[in-house]
Amino acid sequence: MIALLRRDLAIATRAGGGFGLGLAFFLVVVVLVPFGVGPETSVLTRIAPGVLWIGALLACLLSLDRMFALDYEDGSLDLLATAPIPLEGVVAVKALAHWLTTGLPLTLMAPLLAVLLNLPPQGFVWLVVSLALGTPALSVIGAFGAALTVGLRRGGLLLSLLVLPLYVPTLIFGAEAARRGAEGMEAGTPLALLTGISLGCAALMPFAAAAALRVNLR
Amino acid sequence: MLSAANLAISRGGVPVLSGLSFTLARGEALILRGPNGIGKTTLLRTLAGLQPPLAGQVAAGEDAVAYAGHADGVKPTLSVAENLAFWARVFGQDDIAPALAAFDLAGLESRAAQNLSAGQKRRLGLARMMVTGRPVWMFDEPTVSLDSASVALFAAAVRAHLAAGGAAVMATHIDLGLSEARVLELAPFRAGATAVPGGTDDRAYDGQGAGAARRGAFDGDDDAGAFL
Amino acid sequence: MQQDRGALKSRGMASLWEYANPKRFMQVSAVLLPWMAGLSALCLVVGLVWGFFFTPDDFRQGSTVKIIYLHVPSALMAINAWLMMLVTSLIWLIRRHHVSALAARAAAPVGLVMTVIALATGAIWGQPMWGTWWAWDPRLTSFLILGLFYLGYIALWEAVENADTAADLTSVLCLVGSVFAVLSRYAVLFWNQGLHQGASLSLDKEENVADVFYHPLLVSIAGFVLLFVALVLLRTRTEIRQRRLQALLNRERMA
């Protein structure tokens, strides 16, 4: 399992691994928002938590289709499926690797971008905490979507269609926590619910994803 | 080590082979022969446990099989040693030196796999089997893009594996010079269009003949997918 | 599926599972389909005509209230269609009855259309009542999300070539989607308390709409349920025929 994690991290961070693309995408999306809604600081301050959450979510989505597709195409997944590691473990490790290479960097980058959107000072902590607690759910749910669409030629688009509705609860609680934090309100409840979703997804989604992978490997 | 009893398999919901039985003992190799599309790959995948058989049983030991498909499973940005060491660790092994030596990859350890030639990449893909520590190796067209020297290396590796008490199943057209290998011609086992319950058998439903399939459809838990 | 199976059982057949056999299903559904279609047409005509022309205007909402005869039944069926898909998906995953998987596939577009009708009638009703075509009200939003789930489910069926693979994948998606649909429902409630009126139907008599509206509504709901059953039967029959055609083509390819 650790070997798999180290391999996936190595592949992701080396040339052509796509690491950094998600971050760049996040940056571009956030930079584009003021062009769309106008430069008024009060407006930007109001929408900053939501925009940052949606930007992070879309950036997360961007690299999902590679999660299993590469291993599927080059036959690695066949050998992994017959390896002594359970396929559920493979899914969990790959989701963790995805989070370490996208969710975590996005979380760390969000405060920098928050400056561009005039997020009030008290909102920074809540933004980072909500992203740190919420992005793991995005990775695990995404792993399920990636497992469903792994054998398909044009899986990327379908993956978005399948995964985005599943992201609704995570987005609602995550963005709500960030928003309440930014407005100086109590943000504990949405954060607790967000954590619950992340934990629940991390515990259960690998089983669904592994089931889908087994079907696709047949 | 590995046995199949009255095996029937399907590809894309269509039965391709049926009535297949064999046993493979220690030190034996089985070569699958047959025209394109007869179901060699599907059979290998079924034997490897990647897909369920339509009928019959496959008996293989727990964690006995390692399967190398058409593709090499080689990551282009990792080095040769990293690629092999990864598979070794996944299968709980740690020594990759014998595999490197057997497939003449020594000296290439630190080269990124994307800079290998097609034949070298293929050898690396085959070397994966050696680091799995699994007794039954399965290869799907292992000799594609190998020159004759490399084919000899491969044959020697398989022979050494057999001598050490392993077994191998492979789909190949090339004569590997493995005198101890048995050849299984698949053509006689080609599934008839209506031969297999669970396939597209209509006799199960038209009220005459095919009693077994009929019972399967009406008494059992399964409607057996017969839509005709 | 539940409804028609129940109906079949009452005819004294030995086992429920017999109707999971495609041939048996075709025989029985051929008999049932015209009855279901006819009854559904009858109920819909009676319910809608009664509701539209023979009920008084509401003292607050005027005649706009009458859209309830389309809105409530379609919303009900939008949810029930998903529930039926959940049940049939489970049956497919556990017992591998092909008809069950095909029934789930057949129900999805019907459920999607019901969702769209519910949303559209909701918008038409909402315009005079709330002064806006669309509000991010929890109920409306939940139905919108349900519609997205239907879209994804249908798209996955369409995208996967192998029929059994598609049935397996969509079944897993249906299970996971059901959990997330419920989660989304509560998340949306948390997110916006909304201006939608409470449930139109409930066991608590105090909260119910008045009887004059209630009786035609029940007839109309029965019409929608029967319509759904008829459509699902029809579509499942089409799916089975399609599979037969595919089987014939496969056989020809192998001969």
JSON list of N, CA and C in Angstrom, two decimals, chain C residues 139 197-210 214:
[
{"chain": "C", "resi": 139, "resn": "ARG", "atom": "N", "xyz": [-37.08, 22.58, -1.64]},
{"chain": "C", "resi": 139, "resn": "ARG", "atom": "CA", "xyz": [-37.76, 21.52, -2.40]},
{"chain": "C", "resi": 139, "resn": "ARG", "atom": "C", "xyz": [-37.44, 21.58, -3.87]},
{"chain": "C", "resi": 197, "resn": "GLN", "atom": "N", "xyz": [-44.61, 25.85, 0.46]},
{"chain": "C", "resi": 197, "resn": "GLN", "atom": "CA", "xyz": [-45.55, 25.42, 1.49]},
{"chain": "C", "resi": 197, "resn": "GLN", "atom": "C", "xyz": [-45.22, 24.00, 1.92]},
{"chain": "C", "resi": 198, "resn": "GLY", "atom": "N", "xyz": [-45.72, 23.62, 3.10]},
{"chain": "C", "resi": 198, "resn": "GLY", "atom": "CA", "xyz": [-45.44, 22.29, 3.62]},
{"chain": "C", "resi": 198, "resn": "GLY", "atom": "C", "xyz": [-46.03, 21.23, 2.72]},
{"chain": "C", "resi": 199, "resn": "ALA", "atom": "N", "xyz": [-45.82, 19.98, 3.10]},
{"chain": "C", "resi": 199, "resn": "ALA", "atom": "CA", "xyz": [-46.30, 18.88, 2.27]},
{"chain": "C", "resi": 199, "resn": "ALA", "atom": "C", "xyz": [-47.79, 19.01, 2.03]},
{"chain": "C", "resi": 200, "resn": "SER", "atom": "N", "xyz": [-48.21, 18.77, 0.80]},
{"chain": "C", "resi": 200, "resn": "SER", "atom": "CA", "xyz": [-49.63, 18.87, 0.48]},
{"chain": "C", "resi": 200, "resn": "SER", "atom": "C", "xyz": [-50.39, 17.69, 1.05]},
{"chain": "C", "resi": 201, "resn": "LEU", "atom": "N", "xyz": [-49.70, 16.57, 1.14]},
{"chain": "C", "resi": 201, "resn": "LEU", "atom": "CA", "xyz": [-50.34, 15.37, 1.63]},
{"chain": "C", "resi": 201, "resn": "LEU", "atom": "C", "xyz": [-49.59, 14.89, 2.85]},
{"chain": "C", "resi": 202, "resn": "SER", "atom": "N", "xyz": [-50.31, 14.61, 3.88]},
{"chain": "C", "resi": 202, "resn": "SER", "atom": "CA", "xyz": [-49.64, 13.96, 5.00]},
{"chain": "C", "resi": 202, "resn": "SER", "atom": "C", "xyz": [-50.71, 13.23, 5.79]},
{"chain": "C", "resi": 203, "resn": "LEU", "atom": "N", "xyz": [-50.28, 12.38, 6.68]},
{"chain": "C", "resi": 203, "resn": "LEU", "atom": "CA", "xyz": [-51.24, 11.60, 7.44]},
{"chain": "C", "resi": 203, "resn": "LEU", "atom": "C", "xyz": [-51.93, 12.47, 8.48]},
{"chain": "C", "resi": 204, "resn": "ASP", "atom": "N", "xyz": [-51.26, 13.54, 8.85]},
{"chain": "C", "resi": 204, "resn": "ASP", "atom": "CA", "xyz": [-51.84, 14.45, 9.82]},
{"chain": "C", "resi": 204, "resn": "ASP", "atom": "C", "xyz": [-52.93, 15.28, 9.15]},
{"chain": "C", "resi": 205, "resn": "LYS", "atom": "N", "xyz": [-54.17, 15.01, 9.50]},
{"chain": "C", "resi": 205, "resn": "LYS", "atom": "CA", "xyz": [-55.31, 15.59, 8.80]},
{"chain": "C", "resi": 205, "resn": "LYS", "atom": "C", "xyz": [-55.32, 17.11, 8.89]},
{"chain": "C", "resi": 206, "resn": "GLU", "atom": "N", "xyz": [-54.81, 17.66, 9.98]},
{"chain": "C", "resi": 206, "resn": "GLU", "atom": "CA", "xyz": [-54.85, 19.10, 10.19]},
{"chain": "C", "resi": 206, "resn": "GLU", "atom": "C", "xyz": [-54.14, 19.85, 9.07]},
{"chain": "C", "resi": 207, "resn": "GLU", "atom": "N", "xyz": [-53.04, 19.27, 8.59]},
{"chain": "C", "resi": 207, "resn": "GLU", "atom": "CA", "xyz": [-52.21, 19.99, 7.64]},
{"chain": "C", "resi": 207, "resn": "GLU", "atom": "C", "xyz": [-52.63, 19.75, 6.19]},
{"chain": "C", "resi": 208, "resn": "ASN", "atom": "N", "xyz": [-53.53, 18.84, 5.99]},
{"chain": "C", "resi": 208, "resn": "ASN", "atom": "CA", "xyz": [-53.90, 18.49, 4.62]},
{"chain": "C", "resi": 208, "resn": "ASN", "atom": "C", "xyz": [-54.61, 19.63, 3.91]},
{"chain": "C", "resi": 209, "resn": "VAL", "atom": "N", "xyz": [-54.55, 19.57, 2.58]},
{"chain": "C", "resi": 209, "resn": "VAL", "atom": "CA", "xyz": [-55.40, 20.46, 1.82]},
{"chain": "C", "resi": 209, "resn": "VAL", "atom": "C", "xyz": [-56.84, 20.01, 2.03]},
{"chain": "C", "resi": 210, "resn": "ALA", "atom": "N", "xyz": [-57.77, 20.93, 1.77]},
{"chain": "C", "resi": 210, "resn": "ALA", "atom": "CA", "xyz": [-59.17, 20.64, 2.05]},
{"chain": "C", "resi": 210, "resn": "ALA", "atom": "C", "xyz": [-59.69, 19.48, 1.20]},
{"chain": "C", "resi": 214, "resn": "TYR", "atom": "N", "xyz": [-58.78, 17.48, -2.24]},
{"chain": "C", "resi": 214, "resn": "TYR", "atom": "CA", "xyz": [-58.07, 16.26, -1.90]},
{"chain": "C", "resi": 214, "resn": "TYR", "atom": "C", "xyz": [-58.53, 15.07, -2.74]}
]
